[in-house]
Coordinates of N, CA and C and ligand atoms in Angstrom, one line a residue:
M1 N 46.1 -34.1 11.9 CA 46.1 -32.9 11.7 C 45.8 -32.3 10.4
K2 N 45.3 -31.7 9.8 CA 45.4 -30.7 8.3 C 45.9 -29.4 8.3
Y3 N 46.9 -29.1 7.1 CA 47.6 -27.7 7.7 C 47.4 -26.8 6.4
L4 N 47.5 -25.8 7.0 CA 47.1 -24.7 5.4 C 48.3 -23.5 5.6
I5 N 49.4 -23.4 5.1 CA 49.9 -22.5 5.1 C 50.4 -21.6 4.7
A6 N 50.6 -19.9 4.6 CA 50.2 -19.0 3.5 C 52.1 -18.6 3.3
N7 N 52.4 -18.5 2.1 CA 53.7 -17.8 2.1 C 54.3 -17.1 1.5
W8 N 54.0 -15.4 1.4 CA 53.4 -13.9 1.0 C 54.5 -14.1 0.2
K9 N 55.6 -14.3 0.4 CA 57.1 -14.3 0.5 C 57.2 -12.6 0.1
S10 N 58.0 -12.2 -1.6 CA 58.4 -10.9 -1.1 C 57.0 -9.3 -1.2
N11 N 56.5 -10.0 -1.3 CA 54.9 -8.8 -0.8 C 54.9 -8.7 0.3
K12 N 53.7 -7.6 -0.3 CA 52.6 -6.9 0.9 C 53.5 -4.8 2.0
K13 N 52.7 -4.6 1.6 CA 53.4 -3.3 2.5 C 52.6 -3.3 4.2
L14 N 52.9 -2.3 5.1 CA 53.2 -1.7 6.0 C 51.1 -2.6 6.1
A15 N 50.6 -1.3 6.0 CA 49.3 -1.1 5.6 C 48.4 -2.5 5.7
E16 N 48.9 -2.9 4.0 CA 48.2 -3.9 3.5 C 48.7 -5.5 4.5
V17 N 48.9 -5.3 5.5 CA 48.9 -6.8 6.1 C 47.8 -6.7 8.0
E18 N 48.3 -5.2 7.9 CA 47.0 -5.0 8.8 C 45.5 -5.1 8.1
K19 N 45.2 -5.0 6.7 CA 44.2 -5.1 6.2 C 43.9 -6.7 5.8
F20 N 45.0 -7.5 5.9 CA 44.6 -8.5 5.5 C 44.2 -9.3 7.1
F21 N 44.4 -8.3 7.4 CA 44.5 -9.3 9.4 C 42.7 -9.3 10.1
T22 N 43.1 -7.9 9.5 CA 41.6 -7.2 9.8 C 40.6 -8.0 8.8
K23 N 40.8 -7.8 8.3 CA 39.7 -8.7 6.9 C 39.6 -10.9 7.6
I24 N 40.7 -10.9 7.5 CA 40.2 -12.3 8.3 C 39.0 -11.8 10.0
N25 N 39.3 -11.0 10.3 CA 39.1 -11.3 11.4 C 37.8 -11.1 11.0
K26 N 37.4 -10.1 10.6 CA 35.3 -9.6 10.2 C 35.0 -11.1 9.8
L27 N 35.7 -11.9 9.2 CA 34.8 -13.6 8.4 C 34.9 -14.2 9.8
Y28 N 35.9 -14.1 9.8 CA 36.0 -15.4 11.3 C 34.8 -14.5 12.4
Q29 N 35.0 -13.5 12.4 CA 33.6 -13.3 13.8 C 32.4 -13.8 12.7
S30 N 32.1 -13.5 11.5 CA 30.5 -13.6 11.0 C 30.6 -15.3 10.3
D31 N 31.5 -15.9 10.6 CA 31.2 -17.2 10.0 C 32.2 -18.3 10.7
K32 N 31.6 -18.8 12.8 CA 31.9 -18.8 12.7 C 31.8 -20.8 12.8
E33 N 30.4 -20.9 12.2 CA 30.0 -22.2 12.6 C 31.5 -23.3 12.1
Y34 N 32.8 -22.4 11.5 CA 34.1 -23.7 10.6 C 34.7 -24.2 12.0
N35 N 34.6 -25.6 12.2 CA 35.2 -25.6 13.0 C 36.9 -26.1 11.9
L36 N 37.5 -25.9 12.9 CA 39.1 -25.6 12.5 C 39.6 -26.7 13.7
N37 N 39.5 -27.0 14.1 CA 40.2 -27.9 15.3 C 41.1 -28.2 14.9
S38 N 41.1 -29.2 13.9 CA 41.5 -29.4 13.0 C 42.9 -29.3 12.1
L39 N 42.7 -28.5 12.2 CA 43.3 -27.1 10.8 C 44.1 -26.4 11.4
E40 N 45.3 -26.4 11.2 CA 45.8 -25.5 11.5 C 47.0 -24.9 10.6
I41 N 46.9 -22.8 10.7 CA 46.7 -22.4 9.7 C 48.1 -21.3 10.3
V42 N 48.5 -21.9 9.4 CA 50.4 -20.9 9.3 C 50.3 -19.4 8.8
V43 N 50.5 -18.2 8.9 CA 51.0 -17.4 7.9 C 52.3 -17.4 8.1
C44 N 52.9 -16.7 6.4 CA 54.7 -16.4 7.0 C 54.9 -15.2 5.9
P45 N 55.0 -14.4 7.3 CA 55.2 -12.6 6.2 C 56.7 -12.9 6.8
P46 N 56.8 -11.9 5.7 CA 58.4 -11.2 5.8 C 58.7 -11.1 6.7
F47 N 60.0 -11.6 7.2 CA 60.4 -10.9 8.5 C 59.4 -9.1 9.2
V48 N 60.2 -8.1 8.3 CA 59.3 -6.5 8.9 C 57.9 -7.0 9.0
Y49 N 57.6 -7.9 8.5 CA 56.0 -7.7 9.3 C 55.7 -8.8 10.3
L50 N 56.7 -9.7 10.5 CA 56.0 -10.7 11.7 C 55.4 -9.7 13.3
P51 N 56.1 -8.6 13.9 CA 56.2 -7.8 15.1 C 54.7 -7.4 14.9
L52 N 53.6 -7.0 13.9 CA 52.5 -6.7 13.4 C 52.2 -7.6 13.1
A53 N 52.1 -8.2 12.5 CA 51.5 -10.0 12.0 C 51.5 -10.8 14.0
K54 N 51.9 -10.1 14.7 CA 51.9 -10.9 16.0 C 50.9 -10.6 16.6
K55 N 51.1 -9.3 16.9 CA 50.0 -7.9 17.4 C 48.7 -8.5 17.7
M56 N 48.4 -8.6 15.9 CA 46.9 -8.5 15.0 C 46.2 -10.0 15.7
V57 N 47.2 -10.6 15.4 CA 46.8 -12.3 16.1 C 46.4 -12.7 16.9
E58 N 47.4 -11.6 17.7 CA 46.8 -11.1 19.3 C 46.1 -10.6 19.7
R59 N 45.6 -9.4 18.6 CA 44.6 -8.5 19.4 C 42.6 -9.0 19.0
Y60 N 43.5 -9.8 18.0 CA 42.0 -10.8 17.4 C 41.8 -11.8 17.8
K61 N 42.5 -12.6 19.0 CA 42.9 -13.6 18.7 C 42.3 -15.1 17.4
L62 N 43.1 -14.8 16.7 CA 42.7 -15.5 15.8 C 43.4 -17.3 15.2
P63 N 42.4 -18.0 14.9 CA 43.3 -19.3 14.7 C 44.7 -19.5 14.0
I64 N 45.2 -18.9 14.0 CA 46.2 -18.2 12.8 C 48.1 -18.6 13.7
K65 N 48.8 -19.0 13.4 CA 50.0 -18.6 13.7 C 50.5 -18.5 12.8
L66 N 52.2 -18.1 13.5 CA 53.3 -17.8 12.8 C 54.2 -18.1 12.1
G67 N 54.9 -18.2 10.8 CA 55.7 -19.3 10.2 C 57.1 -17.3 9.5
A68 N 58.1 -18.3 9.6 CA 59.5 -17.0 8.5 C 59.8 -17.8 7.8
Q69 N 59.7 -16.6 6.1 CA 60.1 -17.5 4.4 C 62.0 -17.9 4.5
D70 N 62.2 -17.9 6.2 CA 64.0 -17.5 5.8 C 64.4 -18.0 6.8
V71 N 65.7 -18.0 7.6 CA 66.8 -18.2 8.0 C 68.1 -18.2 8.3
S72 N 68.7 -17.3 9.5 CA 70.4 -17.2 9.0 C 71.0 -18.9 9.7
P73 N 71.8 -19.0 9.2 CA 72.4 -19.9 9.4 C 73.6 -20.6 10.0
F74 N 73.7 -18.8 10.8 CA 74.7 -18.3 12.1 C 73.5 -17.9 13.3
Q75 N 74.4 -18.5 14.5 CA 74.3 -18.1 16.0 C 73.8 -16.4 15.7
E76 N 73.4 -15.9 16.6 CA 73.5 -14.3 17.1 C 75.3 -13.9 17.0
G77 N 75.6 -12.6 16.3 CA 76.9 -12.2 16.9 C 77.3 -12.0 15.3
A78 N 78.0 -11.3 14.6 CA 78.9 -10.3 13.9 C 78.5 -11.2 12.6
Y79 N 77.5 -11.3 11.7 CA 77.3 -12.0 10.3 C 75.6 -10.6 10.0
T80 N 76.5 -9.8 9.7 CA 75.5 -8.6 8.9 C 74.1 -9.2 7.9
G81 N 72.3 -9.0 8.7 CA 72.1 -9.2 8.1 C 70.6 -10.0 8.2
G82 N 71.8 -11.0 10.0 CA 70.8 -12.3 8.9 C 70.1 -11.6 10.4
V83 N 69.5 -12.8 10.3 CA 68.1 -13.0 11.4 C 67.9 -14.1 12.0
T84 N 68.5 -14.7 13.5 CA 68.5 -15.9 13.9 C 66.9 -16.2 14.3
A85 N 67.4 -17.2 14.4 CA 65.7 -19.2 14.8 C 66.4 -18.6 16.0
S86 N 66.9 -18.2 16.7 CA 66.1 -17.7 18.4 C 65.5 -16.7 18.5
M87 N 66.4 -15.1 17.0 CA 65.3 -14.2 17.1 C 63.5 -14.5 16.4
L88 N 63.4 -15.4 15.5 CA 62.9 -15.7 15.9 C 61.8 -15.9 16.5
S89 N 61.9 -17.5 17.1 CA 61.2 -18.4 18.0 C 60.0 -17.1 19.0
E90 N 60.9 -15.8 19.3 CA 59.6 -14.9 20.1 C 58.6 -13.7 19.0
F91 N 58.8 -15.1 18.1 CA 57.1 -14.2 16.3 C 56.9 -15.9 16.1
V92 N 57.4 -16.8 16.1 CA 56.7 -17.7 14.7 C 57.3 -19.2 15.0
E93 N 56.2 -19.7 15.0 CA 56.4 -21.4 15.3 C 57.2 -23.1 13.8
Y94 N 57.3 -22.0 12.5 CA 57.5 -22.7 12.2 C 58.8 -22.0 10.6
V95 N 59.4 -22.3 10.2 CA 59.9 -21.8 9.7 C 60.7 -22.7 8.6
I96 N 60.1 -21.9 6.4 CA 60.9 -22.7 6.1 C 62.4 -22.4 4.9
I97 N 62.2 -23.6 5.2 CA 63.8 -23.3 4.4 C 63.9 -24.5 3.2
G98 N 64.7 -23.5 1.9 CA 64.8 -24.7 1.1 C 63.7 -24.2 -0.1
H99 N 63.5 -23.7 0.2 CA 61.9 -22.7 -0.5 C 63.1 -23.1 -2.5
S100 N 62.5 -23.9 -3.7 CA 63.2 -23.4 -4.5 C 63.3 -22.0 -4.7
E101 N 62.1 -20.5 -4.6 CA 63.7 -19.6 -5.1 C 64.5 -19.2 -3.9
R102 N 64.7 -20.0 -3.1 CA 65.9 -19.4 -2.5 C 67.4 -20.1 -2.8
R103 N 66.3 -21.6 -3.5 CA 67.9 -22.6 -4.0 C 67.8 -21.6 -5.2
N104 N 67.2 -21.1 -6.7 CA 67.9 -20.5 -7.4 C 67.7 -19.5 -7.8
Y105 N 67.0 -18.3 -6.9 CA 67.5 -17.2 -6.2 C 69.0 -16.5 -5.5
F106 N 68.5 -17.0 -4.0 CA 69.9 -16.7 -3.6 C 71.5 -17.6 -3.6
K107 N 71.3 -18.6 -4.3 CA 72.1 -19.6 -4.5 C 72.2 -21.2 -3.0
E108 N 71.3 -21.1 -2.5 CA 71.3 -21.9 -1.6 C 71.6 -23.3 -1.6
G109 N 72.4 -23.6 -1.4 CA 72.6 -24.7 -1.4 C 72.5 -26.6 0.1
R110 N 72.8 -27.6 -0.3 CA 72.0 -28.2 0.5 C 72.9 -28.2 1.5
G111 N 74.6 -27.5 2.2 CA 75.4 -27.2 3.1 C 75.0 -26.8 3.8
L112 N 74.7 -25.4 3.1 CA 73.3 -24.2 3.7 C 72.1 -24.3 4.4
L113 N 71.6 -25.6 3.6 CA 69.7 -25.8 3.9 C 70.2 -26.8 5.2
V114 N 71.1 -27.0 5.5 CA 70.8 -28.1 6.4 C 71.0 -27.8 7.8
Q115 N 72.2 -26.5 7.6 CA 72.6 -25.7 9.3 C 71.5 -25.2 9.0
K116 N 70.7 -24.7 8.0 CA 69.5 -23.8 9.3 C 68.4 -24.5 9.3
V117 N 67.8 -25.2 9.2 CA 67.7 -26.5 9.1 C 67.7 -27.3 11.1
K118 N 69.2 -27.1 11.6 CA 69.8 -27.0 12.6 C 69.7 -26.3 13.5
K119 N 69.7 -25.5 12.9 CA 69.8 -23.8 13.4 C 68.2 -24.5 13.8
V120 N 66.9 -24.1 14.0 CA 66.1 -24.1 13.5 C 65.4 -24.6 14.9
V121 N 65.9 -26.4 14.5 CA 65.9 -27.0 15.6 C 65.7 -27.2 16.9
E122 N 66.7 -26.0 16.7 CA 68.0 -26.3 17.6 C 67.1 -25.1 18.6
A123 N 66.2 -23.7 18.4 CA 65.2 -22.7 18.7 C 64.0 -23.2 18.7
K124 N 63.4 -25.5 18.7 CA 62.8 -25.4 19.1 C 61.6 -25.0 18.4
L125 N 61.6 -24.5 16.4 CA 60.9 -24.4 15.6 C 60.4 -25.8 15.1
T126 N 59.6 -25.0 13.5 CA 59.7 -26.3 13.4 C 59.6 -26.2 12.1
P127 N 61.1 -26.7 10.9 CA 61.1 -26.4 10.3 C 60.2 -26.9 8.5
I128 N 60.0 -26.2 8.0 CA 58.8 -27.2 6.6 C 60.3 -26.6 5.2
F129 N 60.1 -27.9 5.9 CA 61.9 -28.1 4.5 C 60.8 -28.3 2.8
C130 N 61.8 -27.4 1.9 CA 60.9 -27.5 0.8 C 62.0 -28.1 -0.6
I131 N 61.5 -29.3 -1.6 CA 61.2 -30.3 -1.7 C 60.6 -30.2 -3.8
Q132 N 61.7 -30.8 -4.2 CA 61.4 -30.1 -5.5 C 60.9 -31.7 -6.2
S133 N 61.1 -33.0 -5.8 CA 60.4 -34.4 -6.3 C 61.0 -35.1 -5.1
D134 N 61.1 -36.2 -5.2 CA 60.6 -37.0 -3.9 C 62.2 -38.2 -4.2
Q135 N 63.5 -37.4 -4.9 CA 64.7 -37.4 -5.3 C 65.2 -35.8 -3.9
T136 N 65.1 -35.0 -3.5 CA 65.3 -34.0 -3.3 C 65.9 -35.0 -1.9
L137 N 67.5 -34.8 -1.2 CA 68.0 -35.4 -0.4 C 66.7 -34.3 1.0
I138 N 66.3 -35.5 1.8 CA 66.1 -34.3 3.0 C 66.8 -33.9 4.3
P139 N 66.8 -33.5 5.0 CA 68.0 -33.5 6.5 C 67.3 -34.4 7.6
K140 N 67.5 -35.3 8.4 CA 67.2 -36.1 9.4 C 66.5 -35.9 10.1
E141 N 66.8 -34.3 10.4 CA 66.3 -33.7 11.3 C 64.3 -33.2 11.0
V142 N 64.7 -33.6 10.0 CA 63.2 -32.9 9.1 C 61.7 -33.6 8.9
K143 N 60.9 -33.1 9.5 CA 59.3 -34.2 9.5 C 58.6 -33.5 9.1
M144 N 58.4 -32.1 8.5 CA 57.5 -31.3 8.2 C 58.0 -30.7 6.6
V145 N 57.9 -31.9 6.1 CA 58.1 -31.5 3.9 C 57.0 -30.8 2.8
A146 N 57.6 -29.9 2.2 CA 57.2 -29.3 1.1 C 57.1 -29.9 -0.1
F147 N 55.9 -30.5 -0.7 CA 56.7 -30.8 -2.0 C 56.4 -29.9 -2.8
E148 N 57.1 -29.2 -3.5 CA 56.7 -28.1 -4.4 C 57.3 -29.0 -5.9
P149 N 56.9 -28.8 -7.1 CA 57.5 -28.8 -8.8 C 57.4 -27.1 -9.4
V150 N 58.5 -26.8 -9.0 CA 59.1 -25.8 -9.9 C 58.4 -25.6 -11.0
E151 N 57.8 -26.3 -11.8 CA 56.8 -26.4 -12.4 C 54.8 -25.7 -12.4
A152 N 55.0 -25.9 -11.2 CA 54.0 -25.8 -10.6 C 53.3 -24.3 -10.0
I153 N 54.6 -23.9 -9.4 CA 55.1 -22.9 -8.8 C 54.6 -21.6 -9.6
G154 N 53.2 -21.0 -8.7 CA 52.7 -19.3 -10.0 C 52.7 -20.1 -11.3
T155 N 52.6 -20.3 -11.7 CA 51.7 -20.9 -13.1 C 50.7 -20.9 -13.6
G156 N 50.2 -21.7 -12.4 CA 48.8 -21.2 -12.7 C 48.5 -23.2 -13.0
K157 N 49.4 -24.4 -13.4 CA 49.5 -25.7 -13.7 C 49.9 -26.3 -12.6
P158 N 49.4 -26.3 -11.3 CA 50.2 -27.5 -10.3 C 49.7 -28.4 -11.4
E159 N 50.2 -29.7 -10.4 CA 50.4 -31.1 -10.0 C 49.3 -31.6 -10.3
T160 N 49.1 -32.3 -10.5 CA 47.9 -33.5 -10.1 C 47.4 -34.2 -8.8
P161 N 46.6 -33.7 -8.3 CA 46.7 -34.8 -7.2 C 46.5 -36.4 -6.4
E162 N 46.7 -36.7 -7.9 CA 46.4 -37.8 -7.8 C 49.1 -38.4 -7.6
R163 N 49.2 -37.7 -8.9 CA 50.7 -37.2 -8.8 C 51.1 -37.1 -7.2
A164 N 50.6 -36.0 -7.1 CA 50.8 -35.5 -5.6 C 51.1 -36.5 -4.6
T165 N 49.3 -37.4 -4.0 CA 49.7 -37.7 -3.4 C 51.4 -39.2 -3.7
Q166 N 51.3 -38.7 -4.1 CA 52.3 -40.3 -4.7 C 52.9 -40.1 -4.4
V167 N 53.9 -38.5 -4.7 CA 54.8 -38.2 -4.6 C 55.0 -38.1 -2.6
A168 N 54.0 -37.6 -2.1 CA 54.1 -37.8 -0.6 C 54.3 -39.5 -0.2
E169 N 54.0 -40.1 -0.3 CA 54.0 -41.0 0.5 C 55.8 -41.7 -0.2
S170 N 56.2 -42.5 -1.5 CA 57.4 -41.9 -1.8 C 58.2 -41.1 -0.4
V171 N 57.9 -39.4 -0.8 CA 59.0 -39.1 0.3 C 58.7 -40.1 2.1
K172 N 57.8 -40.0 2.1 CA 57.0 -41.0 4.0 C 57.9 -42.0 3.4
K173 N 57.7 -42.9 3.0 CA 58.3 -44.2 2.9 C 60.0 -44.2 2.8
Q174 N 60.8 -43.7 2.1 CA 62.7 -43.7 1.5 C 62.7 -42.2 3.0
N175 N 62.1 -41.4 4.3 CA 62.7 -40.7 4.7 C 61.5 -41.1 6.3
Q176 N 61.9 -41.9 7.1 CA 61.2 -42.3 8.3 C 60.5 -41.5 9.1
N177 N 61.5 -40.4 8.8 CA 61.1 -39.3 9.9 C 60.1 -38.1 9.5
V178 N 60.0 -38.3 8.7 CA 59.2 -37.3 7.8 C 57.2 -37.9 8.1
N179 N 57.1 -37.1 9.0 CA 55.1 -37.7 9.0 C 54.6 -36.9 8.0
T180 N 54.9 -35.5 8.0 CA 54.2 -34.4 7.5 C 54.4 -34.2 5.7
V181 N 53.4 -34.2 5.1 CA 54.0 -33.6 3.6 C 53.2 -33.1 3.4
L182 N 53.0 -31.9 3.2 CA 52.4 -30.2 2.2 C 53.0 -30.7 1.1
Y183 N 51.5 -30.2 -0.5 CA 51.9 -30.0 -0.9 C 51.9 -28.6 -1.5
G184 N 52.8 -28.1 -2.5 CA 52.9 -26.0 -2.7 C 52.8 -25.9 -4.5
G185 N 51.8 -25.2 -5.1 CA 52.3 -24.7 -6.2 C 51.2 -24.6 -7.0
S186 N 50.8 -23.1 -7.3 CA 49.1 -23.1 -7.7 C 48.3 -23.7 -6.0
V187 N 48.2 -23.5 -6.3 CA 46.5 -24.1 -4.7 C 45.5 -22.9 -5.2
T188 N 44.4 -23.0 -4.8 CA 43.7 -22.1 -4.9 C 42.6 -22.3 -4.2
P189 N 41.3 -21.7 -4.3 CA 40.7 -22.6 -3.4 C 39.3 -22.8 -3.9
D190 N 39.7 -23.3 -5.0 CA 39.1 -24.6 -6.3 C 39.5 -25.4 -6.2
N191 N 40.6 -25.3 -6.0 CA 40.9 -27.3 -6.3 C 42.4 -27.5 -4.4
I192 N 42.5 -26.5 -4.0 CA 42.5 -26.2 -2.0 C 42.2 -27.9 -1.5
K193 N 40.4 -28.0 -1.8 CA 39.6 -29.6 -1.1 C 41.4 -31.1 -1.7
S194 N 40.8 -30.8 -3.7 CA 41.0 -32.0 -4.2 C 43.0 -32.4 -3.2
F195 N 43.5 -31.6 -2.7 CA 45.1 -32.1 -2.4 C 44.9 -32.3 -1.0
V196 N 44.1 -31.4 -0.4 CA 44.0 -31.9 1.0 C 43.4 -33.3 1.4
A197 N 42.1 -33.6 0.6 CA 41.7 -35.0 1.1 C 42.1 -35.6 0.8
T198 N 43.7 -36.0 -0.3 CA 44.0 -37.4 -0.6 C 44.5 -37.8 0.9
R199 N 45.4 -39.2 0.2 CA 45.2 -40.4 1.7 C 47.3 -39.6 2.4
H200 N 47.8 -39.1 1.2 CA 49.2 -38.8 1.9 C 49.2 -37.3 2.4
I201 N 48.7 -36.7 1.3 CA 48.9 -34.9 1.6 C 48.8 -34.3 3.0
D202 N 49.3 -34.0 4.4 CA 48.4 -33.7 4.8 C 47.8 -31.9 4.9
G203 N 48.6 -31.0 4.1 CA 48.0 -30.0 3.8 C 48.6 -29.8 2.3
V204 N 48.8 -27.7 2.3 CA 49.0 -27.7 1.6 C 50.5 -25.8 2.1
L205 N 51.1 -25.6 1.1 CA 52.1 -24.3 1.6 C 51.5 -23.5 -0.2
V206 N 50.8 -22.3 0.5 CA 50.1 -21.1 -1.1 C 50.9 -20.6 -0.6
G207 N 51.1 -20.5 -1.9 CA 51.6 -18.4 -2.3 C 50.9 -17.5 -3.0
G208 N 51.0 -16.8 -3.9 CA 49.8 -16.2 -4.7 C 48.1 -15.9 -4.5
A209 N 47.9 -17.0 -3.9 CA 46.6 -16.7 -3.3 C 46.4 -16.8 -2.2
S210 N 47.8 -17.3 -1.3 CA 47.3 -16.5 0.1 C 47.0 -15.1 0.4
L211 N 47.4 -14.5 -0.6 CA 47.8 -13.3 -0.5 C 46.2 -12.0 0.2
E212 N 45.4 -12.1 -0.8 CA 44.2 -11.4 0.0 C 43.3 -12.2 1.0
G213 N 42.6 -11.3 1.7 CA 41.8 -11.7 3.0 C 41.0 -13.0 2.8
D214 N 40.4 -12.5 1.8 CA 39.1 -12.9 1.5 C 39.2 -14.3 0.6
K215 N 40.7 -14.6 -0.2 CA 41.0 -15.5 -1.0 C 41.0 -16.5 0.2
F216 N 42.1 -16.3 1.5 CA 42.2 -16.5 2.4 C 40.9 -17.4 3.1
W217 N 40.6 -16.6 3.0 CA 39.2 -16.9 4.3 C 38.5 -18.7 3.3
E218 N 38.3 -18.4 2.6 CA 37.8 -19.2 1.3 C 38.3 -20.9 0.9
M219 N 39.5 -20.1 1.6 CA 40.7 -21.8 1.5 C 40.5 -22.5 2.7
I220 N 40.7 -21.7 3.7 CA 40.5 -21.6 5.6 C 38.9 -22.6 5.1
V221 N 37.7 -22.3 4.8 CA 36.5 -22.8 5.0 C 36.2 -24.3 3.9
N222 N 36.8 -24.7 2.9 CA 37.2 -25.1 2.1 C 37.5 -26.5 2.5
V223 N 38.6 -26.3 3.3 CA 39.7 -27.7 3.8 C 38.9 -27.6 5.2
S224 N 37.9 -27.2 6.0 CA 37.6 -26.4 7.1 C 36.9 -28.5 7.8
D225 N 36.5 -29.2 6.6 CA 35.1 -29.8 6.9 C 36.4 -31.4 6.6
I226 N 37.4 -30.9 6.6 CA 38.1 -32.5 6.2 C 38.7 -33.4 7.0
Ligands
LIG1 P1 51.6 -20.5 -5.9 O1 53.2 -20.3 -5.0 O2 50.6 -20.9 -5.0 O3 52.0 -18.6 -6.1 O4 52.1 -21.5 -6.8 C1 53.9 -21.8 -3.6 C2 55.2 -21.9 -3.3 O5 56.2 -21.3 -4.0 O6 55.0 -21.4 -1.7

């Protein structure tokens, strides 16, 4: 199985979410010859758009799953602003944890990230744990990791596929529980295949290039035959 995961970050208005899924549906309907059986496509919108995204995916019967970009480290209760893993489980199957933007801008550290991973696993969701190098500590419950070198995120300067696959191999060697390593950082329709086709990379986590429906569809098509 290969993974194409879209991280929308803090982007889009309600109408744009609708437009995205309508566009994907149009392309999907007119372009059905692609074999998507071995590709897991996941879209991670901001929390507030999850109900709409779920409705659109169901309405059009799209081969897309949903993910969240963050989660509360606590259970339900008096934790103002917290969106819990069990709330998310009505909408998503995946949760991104420890993205470098959360680590840098929101000052999230290891203890907090471990707590989040635990909550996500308890809710039977899959954490996508982001690491910045093969030296980043990975909680033992984690099976899916996204290698995202900070210099490559949003800069148009991706890591080379050769180096990325080396890191993926090293991560799998050092962490027996990790069976899936994604690459993230300036992935585009043009370079996506070069990452996904490498031996140790199981998919990609895409930010900027996942925001427009037609660009996202182009990426789906480009990896559908791998
Ligand atoms: P980018 O972001 O594709 O815009 O570089 C990747 C990510 O941060 O997940």
